[in-house]
mmCIF file of C-alpha atoms in Angstrom:
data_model
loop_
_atom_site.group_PDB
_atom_site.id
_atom_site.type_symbol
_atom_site.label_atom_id
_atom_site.label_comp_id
_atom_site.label_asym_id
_atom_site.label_seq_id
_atom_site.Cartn_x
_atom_site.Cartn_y
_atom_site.Cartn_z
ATOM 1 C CA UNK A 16 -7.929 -46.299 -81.650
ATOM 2 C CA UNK A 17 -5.956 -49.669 -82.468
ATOM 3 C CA UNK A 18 -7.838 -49.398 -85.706
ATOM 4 C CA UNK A 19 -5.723 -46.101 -86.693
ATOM 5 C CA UNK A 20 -2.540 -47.197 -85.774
ATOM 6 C CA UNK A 21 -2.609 -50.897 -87.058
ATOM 7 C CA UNK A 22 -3.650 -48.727 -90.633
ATOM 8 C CA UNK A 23 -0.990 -46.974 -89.751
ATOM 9 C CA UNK A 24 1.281 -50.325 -90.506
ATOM 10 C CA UNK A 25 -1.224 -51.623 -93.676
ATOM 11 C CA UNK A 26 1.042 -52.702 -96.537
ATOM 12 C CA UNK A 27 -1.705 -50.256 -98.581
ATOM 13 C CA UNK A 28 -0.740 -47.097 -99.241
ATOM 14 C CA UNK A 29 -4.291 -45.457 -99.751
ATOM 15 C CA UNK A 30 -4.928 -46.527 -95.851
ATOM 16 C CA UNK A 31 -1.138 -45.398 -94.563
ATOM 17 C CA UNK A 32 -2.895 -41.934 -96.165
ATOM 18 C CA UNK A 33 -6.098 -42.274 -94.788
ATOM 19 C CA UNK A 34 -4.568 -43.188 -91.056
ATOM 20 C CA UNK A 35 -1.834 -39.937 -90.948
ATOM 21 C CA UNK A 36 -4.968 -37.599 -91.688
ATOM 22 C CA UNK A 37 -6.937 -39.356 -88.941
ATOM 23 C CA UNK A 38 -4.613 -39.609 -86.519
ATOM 24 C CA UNK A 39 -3.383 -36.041 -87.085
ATOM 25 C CA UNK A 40 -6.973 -35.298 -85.427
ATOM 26 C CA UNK A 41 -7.399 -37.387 -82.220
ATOM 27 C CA UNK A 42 -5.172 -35.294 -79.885
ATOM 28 C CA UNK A 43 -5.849 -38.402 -77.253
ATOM 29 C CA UNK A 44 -3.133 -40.820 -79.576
ATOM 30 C CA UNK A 45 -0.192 -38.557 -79.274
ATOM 31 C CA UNK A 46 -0.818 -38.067 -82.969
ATOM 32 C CA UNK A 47 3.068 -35.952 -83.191
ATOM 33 C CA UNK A 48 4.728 -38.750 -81.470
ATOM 34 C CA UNK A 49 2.981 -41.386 -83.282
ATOM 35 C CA UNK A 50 3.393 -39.746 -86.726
ATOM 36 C CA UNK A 51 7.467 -37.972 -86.250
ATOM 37 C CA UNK A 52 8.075 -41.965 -85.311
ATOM 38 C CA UNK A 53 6.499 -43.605 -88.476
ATOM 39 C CA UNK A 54 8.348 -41.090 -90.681
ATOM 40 C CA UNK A 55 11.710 -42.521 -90.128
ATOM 41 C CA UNK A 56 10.230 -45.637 -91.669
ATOM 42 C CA UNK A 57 7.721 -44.687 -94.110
ATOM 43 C CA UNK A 58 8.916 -45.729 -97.672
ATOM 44 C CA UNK A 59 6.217 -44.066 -99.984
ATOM 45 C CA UNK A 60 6.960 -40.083 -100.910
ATOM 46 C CA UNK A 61 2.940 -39.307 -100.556
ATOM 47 C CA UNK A 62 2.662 -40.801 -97.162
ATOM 48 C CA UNK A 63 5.776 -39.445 -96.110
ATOM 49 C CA UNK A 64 4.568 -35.816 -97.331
ATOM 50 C CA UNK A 65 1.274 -35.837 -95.899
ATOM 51 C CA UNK A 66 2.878 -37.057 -92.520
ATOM 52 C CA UNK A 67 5.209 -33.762 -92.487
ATOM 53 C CA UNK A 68 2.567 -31.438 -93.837
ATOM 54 C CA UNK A 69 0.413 -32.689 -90.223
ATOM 55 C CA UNK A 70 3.618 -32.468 -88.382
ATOM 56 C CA UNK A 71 3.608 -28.715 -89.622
ATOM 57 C CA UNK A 72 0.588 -28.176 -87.777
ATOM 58 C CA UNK A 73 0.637 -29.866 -84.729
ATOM 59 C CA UNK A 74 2.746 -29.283 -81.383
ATOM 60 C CA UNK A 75 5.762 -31.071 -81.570
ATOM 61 C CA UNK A 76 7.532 -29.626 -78.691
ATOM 62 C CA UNK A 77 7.750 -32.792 -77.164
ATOM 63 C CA UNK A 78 8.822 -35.252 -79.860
ATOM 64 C CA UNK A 79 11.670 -32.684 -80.744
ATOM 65 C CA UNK A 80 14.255 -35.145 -80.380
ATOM 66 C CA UNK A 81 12.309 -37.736 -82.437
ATOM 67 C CA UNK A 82 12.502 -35.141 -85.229
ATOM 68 C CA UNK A 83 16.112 -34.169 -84.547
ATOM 69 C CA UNK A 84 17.299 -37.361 -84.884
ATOM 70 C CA UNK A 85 16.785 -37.490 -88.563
ATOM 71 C CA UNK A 86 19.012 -34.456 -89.232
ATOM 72 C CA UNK A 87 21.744 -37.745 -88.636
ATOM 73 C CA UNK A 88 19.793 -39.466 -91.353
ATOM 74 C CA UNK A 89 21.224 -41.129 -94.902
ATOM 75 C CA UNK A 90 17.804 -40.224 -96.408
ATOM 76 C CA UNK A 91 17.874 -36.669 -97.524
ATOM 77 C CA UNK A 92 14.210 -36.910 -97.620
ATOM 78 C CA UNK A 93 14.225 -36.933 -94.125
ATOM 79 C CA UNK A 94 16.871 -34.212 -93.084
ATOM 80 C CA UNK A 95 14.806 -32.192 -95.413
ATOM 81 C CA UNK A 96 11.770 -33.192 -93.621
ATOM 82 C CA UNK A 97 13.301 -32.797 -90.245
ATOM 83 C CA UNK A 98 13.988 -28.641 -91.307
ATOM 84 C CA UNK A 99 10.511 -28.236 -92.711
ATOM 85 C CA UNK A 100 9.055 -29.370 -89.489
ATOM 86 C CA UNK A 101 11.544 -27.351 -86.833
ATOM 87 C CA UNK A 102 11.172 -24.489 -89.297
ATOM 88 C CA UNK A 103 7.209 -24.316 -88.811
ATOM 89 C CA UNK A 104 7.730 -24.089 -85.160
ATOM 90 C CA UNK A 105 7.956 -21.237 -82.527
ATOM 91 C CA UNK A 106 10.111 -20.199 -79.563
ATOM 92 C CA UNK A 107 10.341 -23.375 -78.156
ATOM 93 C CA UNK A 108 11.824 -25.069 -81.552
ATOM 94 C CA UNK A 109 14.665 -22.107 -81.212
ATOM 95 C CA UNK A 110 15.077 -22.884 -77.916
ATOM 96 C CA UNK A 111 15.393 -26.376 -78.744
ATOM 97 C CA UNK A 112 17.675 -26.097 -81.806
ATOM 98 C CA UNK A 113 19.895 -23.385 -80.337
ATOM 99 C CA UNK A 114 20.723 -26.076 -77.754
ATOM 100 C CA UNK A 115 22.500 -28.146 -80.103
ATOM 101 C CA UNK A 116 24.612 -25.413 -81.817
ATOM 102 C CA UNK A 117 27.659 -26.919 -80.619
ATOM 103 C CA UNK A 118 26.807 -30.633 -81.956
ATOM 104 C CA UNK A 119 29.860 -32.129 -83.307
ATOM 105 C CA UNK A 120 28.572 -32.636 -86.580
ATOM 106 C CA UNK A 121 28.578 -29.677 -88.943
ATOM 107 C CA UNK A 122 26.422 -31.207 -91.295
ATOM 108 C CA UNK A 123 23.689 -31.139 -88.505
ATOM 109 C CA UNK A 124 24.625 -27.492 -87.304
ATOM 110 C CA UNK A 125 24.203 -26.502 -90.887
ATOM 111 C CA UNK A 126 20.517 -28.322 -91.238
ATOM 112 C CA UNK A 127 20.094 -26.515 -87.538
ATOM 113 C CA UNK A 128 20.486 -22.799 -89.562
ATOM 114 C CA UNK A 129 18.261 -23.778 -92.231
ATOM 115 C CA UNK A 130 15.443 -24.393 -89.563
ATOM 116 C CA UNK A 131 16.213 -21.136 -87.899
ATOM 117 C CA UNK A 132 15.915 -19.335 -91.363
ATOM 118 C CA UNK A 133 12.894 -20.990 -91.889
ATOM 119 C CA UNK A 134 11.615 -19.931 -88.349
ATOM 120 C CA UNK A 135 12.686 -16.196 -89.502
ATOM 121 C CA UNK A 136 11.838 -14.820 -86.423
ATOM 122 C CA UNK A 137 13.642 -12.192 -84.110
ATOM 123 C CA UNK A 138 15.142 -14.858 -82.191
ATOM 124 C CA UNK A 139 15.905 -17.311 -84.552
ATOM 125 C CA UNK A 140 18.185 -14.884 -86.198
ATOM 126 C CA UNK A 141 20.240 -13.880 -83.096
ATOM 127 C CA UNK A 142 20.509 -17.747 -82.944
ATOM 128 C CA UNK A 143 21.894 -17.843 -86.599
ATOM 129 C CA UNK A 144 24.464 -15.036 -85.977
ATOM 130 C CA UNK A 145 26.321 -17.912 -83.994
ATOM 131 C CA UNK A 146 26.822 -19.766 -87.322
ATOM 132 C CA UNK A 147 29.278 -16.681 -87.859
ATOM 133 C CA UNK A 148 31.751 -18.160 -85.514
ATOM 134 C CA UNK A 149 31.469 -21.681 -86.593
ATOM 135 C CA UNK A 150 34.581 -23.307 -86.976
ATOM 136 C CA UNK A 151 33.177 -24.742 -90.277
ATOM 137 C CA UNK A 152 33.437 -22.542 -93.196
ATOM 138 C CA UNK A 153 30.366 -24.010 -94.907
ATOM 139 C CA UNK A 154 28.510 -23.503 -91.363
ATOM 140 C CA UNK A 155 29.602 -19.734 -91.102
ATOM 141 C CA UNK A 156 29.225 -19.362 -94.960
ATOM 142 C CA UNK A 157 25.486 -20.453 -94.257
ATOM 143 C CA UNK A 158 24.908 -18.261 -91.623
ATOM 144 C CA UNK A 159 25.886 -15.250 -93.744
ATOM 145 C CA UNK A 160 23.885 -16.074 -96.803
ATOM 146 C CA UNK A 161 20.600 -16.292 -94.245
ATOM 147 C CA UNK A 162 21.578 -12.918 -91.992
ATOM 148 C CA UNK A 163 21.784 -11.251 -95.582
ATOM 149 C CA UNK A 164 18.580 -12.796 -96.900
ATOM 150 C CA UNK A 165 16.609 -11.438 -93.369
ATOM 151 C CA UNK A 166 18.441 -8.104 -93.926
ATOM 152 C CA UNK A 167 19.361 -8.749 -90.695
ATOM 153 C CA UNK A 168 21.314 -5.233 -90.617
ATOM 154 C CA UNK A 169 22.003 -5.563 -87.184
ATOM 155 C CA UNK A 170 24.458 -8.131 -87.876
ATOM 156 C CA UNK A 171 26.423 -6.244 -90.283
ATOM 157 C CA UNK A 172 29.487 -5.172 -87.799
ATOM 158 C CA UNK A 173 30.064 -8.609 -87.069
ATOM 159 C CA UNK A 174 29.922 -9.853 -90.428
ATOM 160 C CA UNK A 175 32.298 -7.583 -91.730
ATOM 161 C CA UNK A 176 34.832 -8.355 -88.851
ATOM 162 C CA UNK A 177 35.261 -11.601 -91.004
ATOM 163 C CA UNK A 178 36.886 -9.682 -93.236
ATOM 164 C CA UNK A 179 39.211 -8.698 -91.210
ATOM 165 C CA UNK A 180 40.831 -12.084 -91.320
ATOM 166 C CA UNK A 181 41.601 -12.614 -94.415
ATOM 167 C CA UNK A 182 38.833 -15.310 -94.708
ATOM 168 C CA UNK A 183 38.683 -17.980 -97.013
ATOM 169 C CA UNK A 184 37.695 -16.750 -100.665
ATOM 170 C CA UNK A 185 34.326 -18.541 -100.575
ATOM 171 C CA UNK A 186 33.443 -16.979 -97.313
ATOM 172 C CA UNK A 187 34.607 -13.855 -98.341
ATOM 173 C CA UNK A 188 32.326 -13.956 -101.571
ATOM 174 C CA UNK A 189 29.674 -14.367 -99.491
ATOM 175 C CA UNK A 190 30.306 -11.637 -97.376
ATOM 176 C CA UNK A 191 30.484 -9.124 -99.992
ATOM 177 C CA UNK A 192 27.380 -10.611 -101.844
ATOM 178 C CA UNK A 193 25.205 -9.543 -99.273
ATOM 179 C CA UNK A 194 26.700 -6.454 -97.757
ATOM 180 C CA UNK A 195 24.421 -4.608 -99.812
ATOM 181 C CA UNK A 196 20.967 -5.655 -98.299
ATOM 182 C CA UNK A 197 22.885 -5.118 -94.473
ATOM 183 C CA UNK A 198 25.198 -2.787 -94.158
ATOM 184 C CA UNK A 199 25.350 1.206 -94.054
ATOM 185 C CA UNK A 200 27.012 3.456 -96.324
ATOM 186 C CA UNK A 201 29.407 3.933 -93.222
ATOM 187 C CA UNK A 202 29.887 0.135 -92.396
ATOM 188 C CA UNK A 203 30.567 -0.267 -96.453
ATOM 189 C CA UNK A 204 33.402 1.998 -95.911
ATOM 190 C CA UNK A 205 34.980 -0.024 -93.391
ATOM 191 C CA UNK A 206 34.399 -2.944 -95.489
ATOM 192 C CA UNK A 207 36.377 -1.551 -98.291
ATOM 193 C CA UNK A 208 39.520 -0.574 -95.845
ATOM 194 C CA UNK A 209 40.008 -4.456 -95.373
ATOM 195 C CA UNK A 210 39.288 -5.118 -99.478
ATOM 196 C CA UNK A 211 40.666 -2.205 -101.235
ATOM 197 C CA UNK A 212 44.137 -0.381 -99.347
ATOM 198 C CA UNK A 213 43.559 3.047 -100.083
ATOM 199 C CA UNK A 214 40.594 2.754 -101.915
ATOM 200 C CA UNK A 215 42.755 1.916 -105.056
ATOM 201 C CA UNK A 216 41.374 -1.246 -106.651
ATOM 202 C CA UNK A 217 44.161 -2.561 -108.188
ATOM 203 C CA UNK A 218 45.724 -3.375 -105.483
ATOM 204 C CA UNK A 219 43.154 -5.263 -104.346
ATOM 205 C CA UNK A 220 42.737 -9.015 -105.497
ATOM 206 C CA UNK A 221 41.725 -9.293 -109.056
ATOM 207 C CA UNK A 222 39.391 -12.648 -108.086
ATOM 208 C CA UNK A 223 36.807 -10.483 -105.871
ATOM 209 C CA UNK A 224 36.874 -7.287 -107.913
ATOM 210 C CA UNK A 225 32.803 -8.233 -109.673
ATOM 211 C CA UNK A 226 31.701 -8.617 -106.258
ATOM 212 C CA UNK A 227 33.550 -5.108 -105.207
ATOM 213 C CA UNK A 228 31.881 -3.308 -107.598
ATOM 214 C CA UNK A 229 28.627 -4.607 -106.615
ATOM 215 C CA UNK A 230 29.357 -3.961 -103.040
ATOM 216 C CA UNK A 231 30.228 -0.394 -103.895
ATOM 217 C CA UNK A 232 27.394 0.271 -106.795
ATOM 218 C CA UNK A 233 25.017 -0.765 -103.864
ATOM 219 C CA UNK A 234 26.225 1.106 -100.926
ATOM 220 C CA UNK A 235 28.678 2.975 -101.123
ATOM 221 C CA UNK A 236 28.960 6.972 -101.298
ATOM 222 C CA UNK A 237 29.114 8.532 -104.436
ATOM 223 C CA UNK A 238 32.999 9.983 -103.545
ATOM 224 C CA UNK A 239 33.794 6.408 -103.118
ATOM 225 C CA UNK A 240 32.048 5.023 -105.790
ATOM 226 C CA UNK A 241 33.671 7.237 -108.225
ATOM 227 C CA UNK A 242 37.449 6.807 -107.056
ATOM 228 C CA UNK A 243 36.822 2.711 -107.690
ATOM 229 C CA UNK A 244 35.143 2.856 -110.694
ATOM 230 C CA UNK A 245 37.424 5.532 -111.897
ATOM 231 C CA UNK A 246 40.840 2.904 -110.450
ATOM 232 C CA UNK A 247 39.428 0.049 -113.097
ATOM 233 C CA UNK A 248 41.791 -0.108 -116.185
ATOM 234 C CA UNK A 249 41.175 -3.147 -117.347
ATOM 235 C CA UNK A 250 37.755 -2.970 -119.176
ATOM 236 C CA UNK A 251 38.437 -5.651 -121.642
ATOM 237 C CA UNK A 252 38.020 -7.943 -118.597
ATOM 238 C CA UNK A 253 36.003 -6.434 -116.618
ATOM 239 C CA UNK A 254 33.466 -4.280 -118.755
ATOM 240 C CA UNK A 255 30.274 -5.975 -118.068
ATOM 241 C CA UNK A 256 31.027 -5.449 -114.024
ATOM 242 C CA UNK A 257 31.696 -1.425 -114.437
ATOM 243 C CA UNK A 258 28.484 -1.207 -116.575
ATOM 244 C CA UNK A 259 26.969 -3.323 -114.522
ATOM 245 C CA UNK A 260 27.925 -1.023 -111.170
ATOM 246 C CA UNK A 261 27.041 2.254 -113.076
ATOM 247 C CA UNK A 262 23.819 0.995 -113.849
ATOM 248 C CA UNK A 263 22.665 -0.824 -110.097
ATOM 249 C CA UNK A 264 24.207 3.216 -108.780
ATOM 250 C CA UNK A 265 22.088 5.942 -111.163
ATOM 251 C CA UNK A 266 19.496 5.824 -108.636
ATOM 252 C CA UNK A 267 21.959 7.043 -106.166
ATOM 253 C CA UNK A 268 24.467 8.527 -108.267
ATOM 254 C CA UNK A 269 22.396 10.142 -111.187
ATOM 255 C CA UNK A 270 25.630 12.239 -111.823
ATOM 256 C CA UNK A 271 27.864 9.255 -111.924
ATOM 257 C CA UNK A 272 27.765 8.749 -115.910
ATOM 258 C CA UNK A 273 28.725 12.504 -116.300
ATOM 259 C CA UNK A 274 31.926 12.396 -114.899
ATOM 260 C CA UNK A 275 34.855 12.945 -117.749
ATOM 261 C CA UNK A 276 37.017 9.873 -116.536
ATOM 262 C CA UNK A 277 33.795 7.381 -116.270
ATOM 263 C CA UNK A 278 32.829 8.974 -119.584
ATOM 264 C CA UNK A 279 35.861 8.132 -121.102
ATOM 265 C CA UNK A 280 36.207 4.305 -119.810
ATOM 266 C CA UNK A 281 32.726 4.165 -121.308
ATOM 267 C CA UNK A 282 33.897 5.355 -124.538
ATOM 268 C CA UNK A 283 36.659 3.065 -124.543
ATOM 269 C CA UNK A 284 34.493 -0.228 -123.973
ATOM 270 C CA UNK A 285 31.904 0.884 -126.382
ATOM 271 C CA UNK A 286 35.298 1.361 -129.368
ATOM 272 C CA UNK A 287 36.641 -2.393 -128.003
ATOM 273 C CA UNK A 288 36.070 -4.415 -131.079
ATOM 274 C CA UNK A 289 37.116 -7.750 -128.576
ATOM 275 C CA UNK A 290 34.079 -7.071 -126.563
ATOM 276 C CA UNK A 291 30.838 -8.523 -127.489
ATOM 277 C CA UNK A 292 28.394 -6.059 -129.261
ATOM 278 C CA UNK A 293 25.956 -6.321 -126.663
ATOM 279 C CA UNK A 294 28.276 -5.194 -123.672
ATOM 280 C CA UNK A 295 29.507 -2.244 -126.250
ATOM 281 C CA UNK A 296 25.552 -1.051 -126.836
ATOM 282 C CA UNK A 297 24.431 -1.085 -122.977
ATOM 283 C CA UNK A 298 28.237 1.410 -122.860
ATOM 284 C CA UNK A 299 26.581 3.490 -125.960
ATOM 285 C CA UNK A 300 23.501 3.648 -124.430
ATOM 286 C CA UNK A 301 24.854 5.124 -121.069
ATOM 287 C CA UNK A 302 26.875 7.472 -123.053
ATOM 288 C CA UNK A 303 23.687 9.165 -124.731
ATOM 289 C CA UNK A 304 22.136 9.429 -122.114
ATOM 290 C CA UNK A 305 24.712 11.333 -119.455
ATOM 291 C CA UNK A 306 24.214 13.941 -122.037
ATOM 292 C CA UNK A 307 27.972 14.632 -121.427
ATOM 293 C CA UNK A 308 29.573 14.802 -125.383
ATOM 294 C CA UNK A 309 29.583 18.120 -127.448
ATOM 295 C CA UNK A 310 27.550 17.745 -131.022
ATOM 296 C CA UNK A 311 31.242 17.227 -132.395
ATOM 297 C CA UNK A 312 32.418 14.480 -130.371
ATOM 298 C CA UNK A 313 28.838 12.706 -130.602
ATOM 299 C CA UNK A 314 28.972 12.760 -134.459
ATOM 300 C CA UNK A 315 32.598 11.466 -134.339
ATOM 301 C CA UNK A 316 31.820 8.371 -132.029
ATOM 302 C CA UNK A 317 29.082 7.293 -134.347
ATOM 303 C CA UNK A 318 31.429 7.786 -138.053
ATOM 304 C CA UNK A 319 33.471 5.674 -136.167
ATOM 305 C CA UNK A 320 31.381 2.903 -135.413
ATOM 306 C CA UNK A 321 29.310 3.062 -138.209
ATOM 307 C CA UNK A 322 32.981 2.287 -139.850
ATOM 308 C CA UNK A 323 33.154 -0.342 -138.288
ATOM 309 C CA UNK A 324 30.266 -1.678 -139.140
ATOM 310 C CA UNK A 325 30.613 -1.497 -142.661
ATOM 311 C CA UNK A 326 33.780 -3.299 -142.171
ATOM 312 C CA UNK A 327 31.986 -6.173 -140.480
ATOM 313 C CA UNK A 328 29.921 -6.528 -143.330
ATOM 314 C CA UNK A 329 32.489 -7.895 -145.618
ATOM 315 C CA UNK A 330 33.946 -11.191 -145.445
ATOM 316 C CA UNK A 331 36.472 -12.982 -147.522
ATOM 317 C CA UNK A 332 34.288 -15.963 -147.812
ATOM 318 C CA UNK A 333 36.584 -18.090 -145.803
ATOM 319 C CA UNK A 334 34.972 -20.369 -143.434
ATOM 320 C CA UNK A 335 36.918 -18.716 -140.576
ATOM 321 C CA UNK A 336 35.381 -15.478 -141.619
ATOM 322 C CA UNK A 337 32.514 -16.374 -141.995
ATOM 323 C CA UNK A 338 32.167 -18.093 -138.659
ATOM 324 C CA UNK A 339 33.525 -15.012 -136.775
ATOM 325 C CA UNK A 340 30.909 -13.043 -138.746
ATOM 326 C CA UNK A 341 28.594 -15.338 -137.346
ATOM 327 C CA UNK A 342 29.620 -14.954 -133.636
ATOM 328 C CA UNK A 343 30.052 -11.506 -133.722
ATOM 329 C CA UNK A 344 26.335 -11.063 -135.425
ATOM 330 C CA UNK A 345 24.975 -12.892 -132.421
ATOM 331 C CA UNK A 346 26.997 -11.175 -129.934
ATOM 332 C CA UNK A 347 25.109 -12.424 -126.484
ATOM 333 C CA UNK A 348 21.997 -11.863 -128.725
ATOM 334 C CA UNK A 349 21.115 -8.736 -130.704
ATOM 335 C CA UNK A 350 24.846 -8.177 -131.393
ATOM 336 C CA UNK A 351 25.215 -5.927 -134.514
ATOM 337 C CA UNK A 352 21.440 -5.448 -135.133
ATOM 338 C CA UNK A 353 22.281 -2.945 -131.721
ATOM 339 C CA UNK A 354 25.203 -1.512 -132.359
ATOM 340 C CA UNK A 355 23.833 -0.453 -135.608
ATOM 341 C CA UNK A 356 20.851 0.874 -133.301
ATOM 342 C CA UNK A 357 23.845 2.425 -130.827
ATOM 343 C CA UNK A 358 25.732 4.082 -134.287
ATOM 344 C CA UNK A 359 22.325 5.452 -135.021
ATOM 345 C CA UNK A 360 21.141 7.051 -132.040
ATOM 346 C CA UNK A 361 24.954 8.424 -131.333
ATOM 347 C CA UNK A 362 24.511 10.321 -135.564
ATOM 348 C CA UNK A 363 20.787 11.287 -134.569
ATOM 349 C CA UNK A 364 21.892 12.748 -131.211
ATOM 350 C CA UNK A 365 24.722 14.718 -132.766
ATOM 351 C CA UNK A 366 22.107 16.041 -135.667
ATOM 352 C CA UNK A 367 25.319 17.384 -138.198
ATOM 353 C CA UNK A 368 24.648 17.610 -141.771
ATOM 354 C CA UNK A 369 27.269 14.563 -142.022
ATOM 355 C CA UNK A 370 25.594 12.575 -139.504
ATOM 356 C CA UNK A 371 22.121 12.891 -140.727
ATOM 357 C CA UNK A 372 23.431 11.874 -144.418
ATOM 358 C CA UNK A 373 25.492 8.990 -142.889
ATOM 359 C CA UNK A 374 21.874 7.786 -141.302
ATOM 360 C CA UNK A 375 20.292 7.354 -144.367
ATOM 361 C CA UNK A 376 22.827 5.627 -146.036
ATOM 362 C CA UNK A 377 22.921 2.885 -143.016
ATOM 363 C CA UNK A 378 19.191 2.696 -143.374
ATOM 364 C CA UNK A 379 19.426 1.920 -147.078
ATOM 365 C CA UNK A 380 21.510 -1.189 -146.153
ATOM 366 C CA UNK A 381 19.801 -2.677 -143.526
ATOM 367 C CA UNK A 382 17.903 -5.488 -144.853
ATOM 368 C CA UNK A 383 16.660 -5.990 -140.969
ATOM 369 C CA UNK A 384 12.570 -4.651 -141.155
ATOM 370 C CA UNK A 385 12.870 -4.327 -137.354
ATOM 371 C CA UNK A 386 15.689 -2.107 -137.148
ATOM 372 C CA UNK A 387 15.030 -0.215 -140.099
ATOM 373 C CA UNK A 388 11.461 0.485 -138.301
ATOM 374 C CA UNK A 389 13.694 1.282 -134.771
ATOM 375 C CA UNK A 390 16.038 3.628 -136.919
ATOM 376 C CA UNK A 391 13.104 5.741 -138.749
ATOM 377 C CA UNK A 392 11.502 6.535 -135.960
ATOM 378 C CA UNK A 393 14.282 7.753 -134.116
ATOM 379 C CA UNK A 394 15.659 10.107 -137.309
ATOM 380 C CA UNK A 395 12.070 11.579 -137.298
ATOM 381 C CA UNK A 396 12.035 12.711 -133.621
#
């Protein structure tokens, strides 16, 4: 038995290795006290990982304080290490971390939440709905983040509370980021009262109005839904957030790109020559499908556009010109190559004399082999 633990000490690293597997298995030498105590010391990373992979798998309910020790630790190594092992515990690691909830340092209540996420149990999560009345907001920001990653929905009364505060904005970002996964379309509701007075959204605070639509394209009921998305004016700023909302809510709200003001806000970001081609195509491409726009109105959109396009074309041969050309051809990637996809489906859709003519003529100038391919087989369907 001396043998193990004086290899335990060798200045070799191959028998430091050799002696954590071997003492792991001789339940006689205290092999979790032995080991949590040589891992504050232990320099090498392989050593040190093999040590906390047996500490995984062994009882350590009685060397818990060895291990919590090194929460205090300058070595993040060993914090880490410290979380891996209390988070590969049971009830009595909860029991044991829950009992130091209060500790006066909030880096070490923090590391204490990452353990009990790691637990994931039942009661490791009533434990880390505490964290939401830390009096550090990165400690009750934590807790948050890990009751909305367990979909802890149980939680979600409570968590929205904080919003009845006024919290700080990080905290409050948090809250609304994960809303979604706990709350009901009910609790959502109340949610909104504290974000959005009346349910108009500009008068709410133009910093958390992304994470607003999220909250509302996730969860919200389709009356709701509608009256936000509907209170957005402006799209040049926020364009990619009220596409991005319609699209996270068709499988809720199928009928939600069919209404005539969301129709027309659509319209307007896919005509916004400011906006990046990309964010105008994924607009186009919710337009055609809603199957909302008359034959007339379809064929009109895409003579517009396809206007446009033909304007883009040119350049004066300037370098300025020919750098926005440049920019606006890449567009977040695709950039014109989809638009001209976006004019073509709009003309195709509408099926007019004019539009079918106009079709041709854009696929005569497309030197692109892809998109040429793209727009032929969409004029034969």
């Amino acid at each position: 038995m001396d043998k193990l633990i004086k290899a335990l000490e060798s200045e070799d690293e191959a028998e430091r290795l050799y002696a954590v597997q071997d003492i792991s298995e001789k339940l006689e030498l205290e092999p979790a006290r032995l080991l949590s105590e040589h891992l504050a010391i232990e320099t090498s990373r392989v050593v040190r990982e093999a040590t906390v992979f047996q500490l995984k798998h062994l009882n350590c309910k009685d060397v818990y304080p060895i291990i919590f020790e090194l929460f205090t630790s300058s070595d993040a190594y060993l914090r880490n290490a410290a979380v891996d092992i209390f988070g590969a515990g049971d009830e009595d690691a909860i029991a044991f971390l829950t009992a130091y909830m209060d500790h006066s340092n909030r880096e070490v209540r923090k590391l204490i939440l990452d353990a009990l996420f790691a637990i994931g149990t039942q009661a490791a999560i009533l434990a880390i709905r505490a964290g939401l009345y830390d009096k550090s907001i990165n400690v009750c920001i934590t807790a948050v983040e890990y009751l909305g990653r367990l979909e802890d929905k149980h939680s979600a009364e409570e968590i929205i509370a904080l919003l009845n505060d006024d919290p700080e904005p990080m905290l409050k970002t948090a809250v609304l980021d994960i809303l979604p996964r706990v709350a009901s379309e009910s609790e959502i509701a109340k949610a909104l009262s504290y974000l959005i007075p009346q349910f108009e959204i500009q008068n709410s605070d133009p910093l958390f109005i992304p994470e607003i639509l999220h909250l509302v394209a996730c969860g919200a009921d389709q009356d709701t839904l509608c009256k936000v998305l509907k209170g957005i004016n402006d799209l040049s700023i926020y364009a990619d957030d009220f596409l991005r909302a319609i699209i996270d809510a068709q499988d809720r709200c199928s009928s939600l790109a069919c209404n005539e003001i969301i129709v027309n806000k659509l319209i307007e970001i896919l005509k916004d020559r400011t906006l990046l081609e990309n964010t105008r195509h994924t607009a186009g491409e919710i337009i055609i499908a809603s199957n909302i726009l008359s034959t007339s109105d379809l064929e009109a959109l895409g003579m517009a556009l396809a206007d446009e396009l033909d304007k883009l074309d040119q350049t004066d041969g300037s370098n300025n010109d020919k750098e926005y050309k440049k920019d606006r051809l890449n567009g977040g990637g695709n950039g014109v190559k989809n638009m001209a996809y976006t004019v073509v489906r709009l003309l195709a859709a509408s099926g007019t004399d004019g539009a079918n003519q106009l079709v041709q003529k854009i696929m005569e100038s497309i030197n692109d082999d892809e998109l040429k391919n793209l727009c032929a087989e969409l004029f034969e369907q």
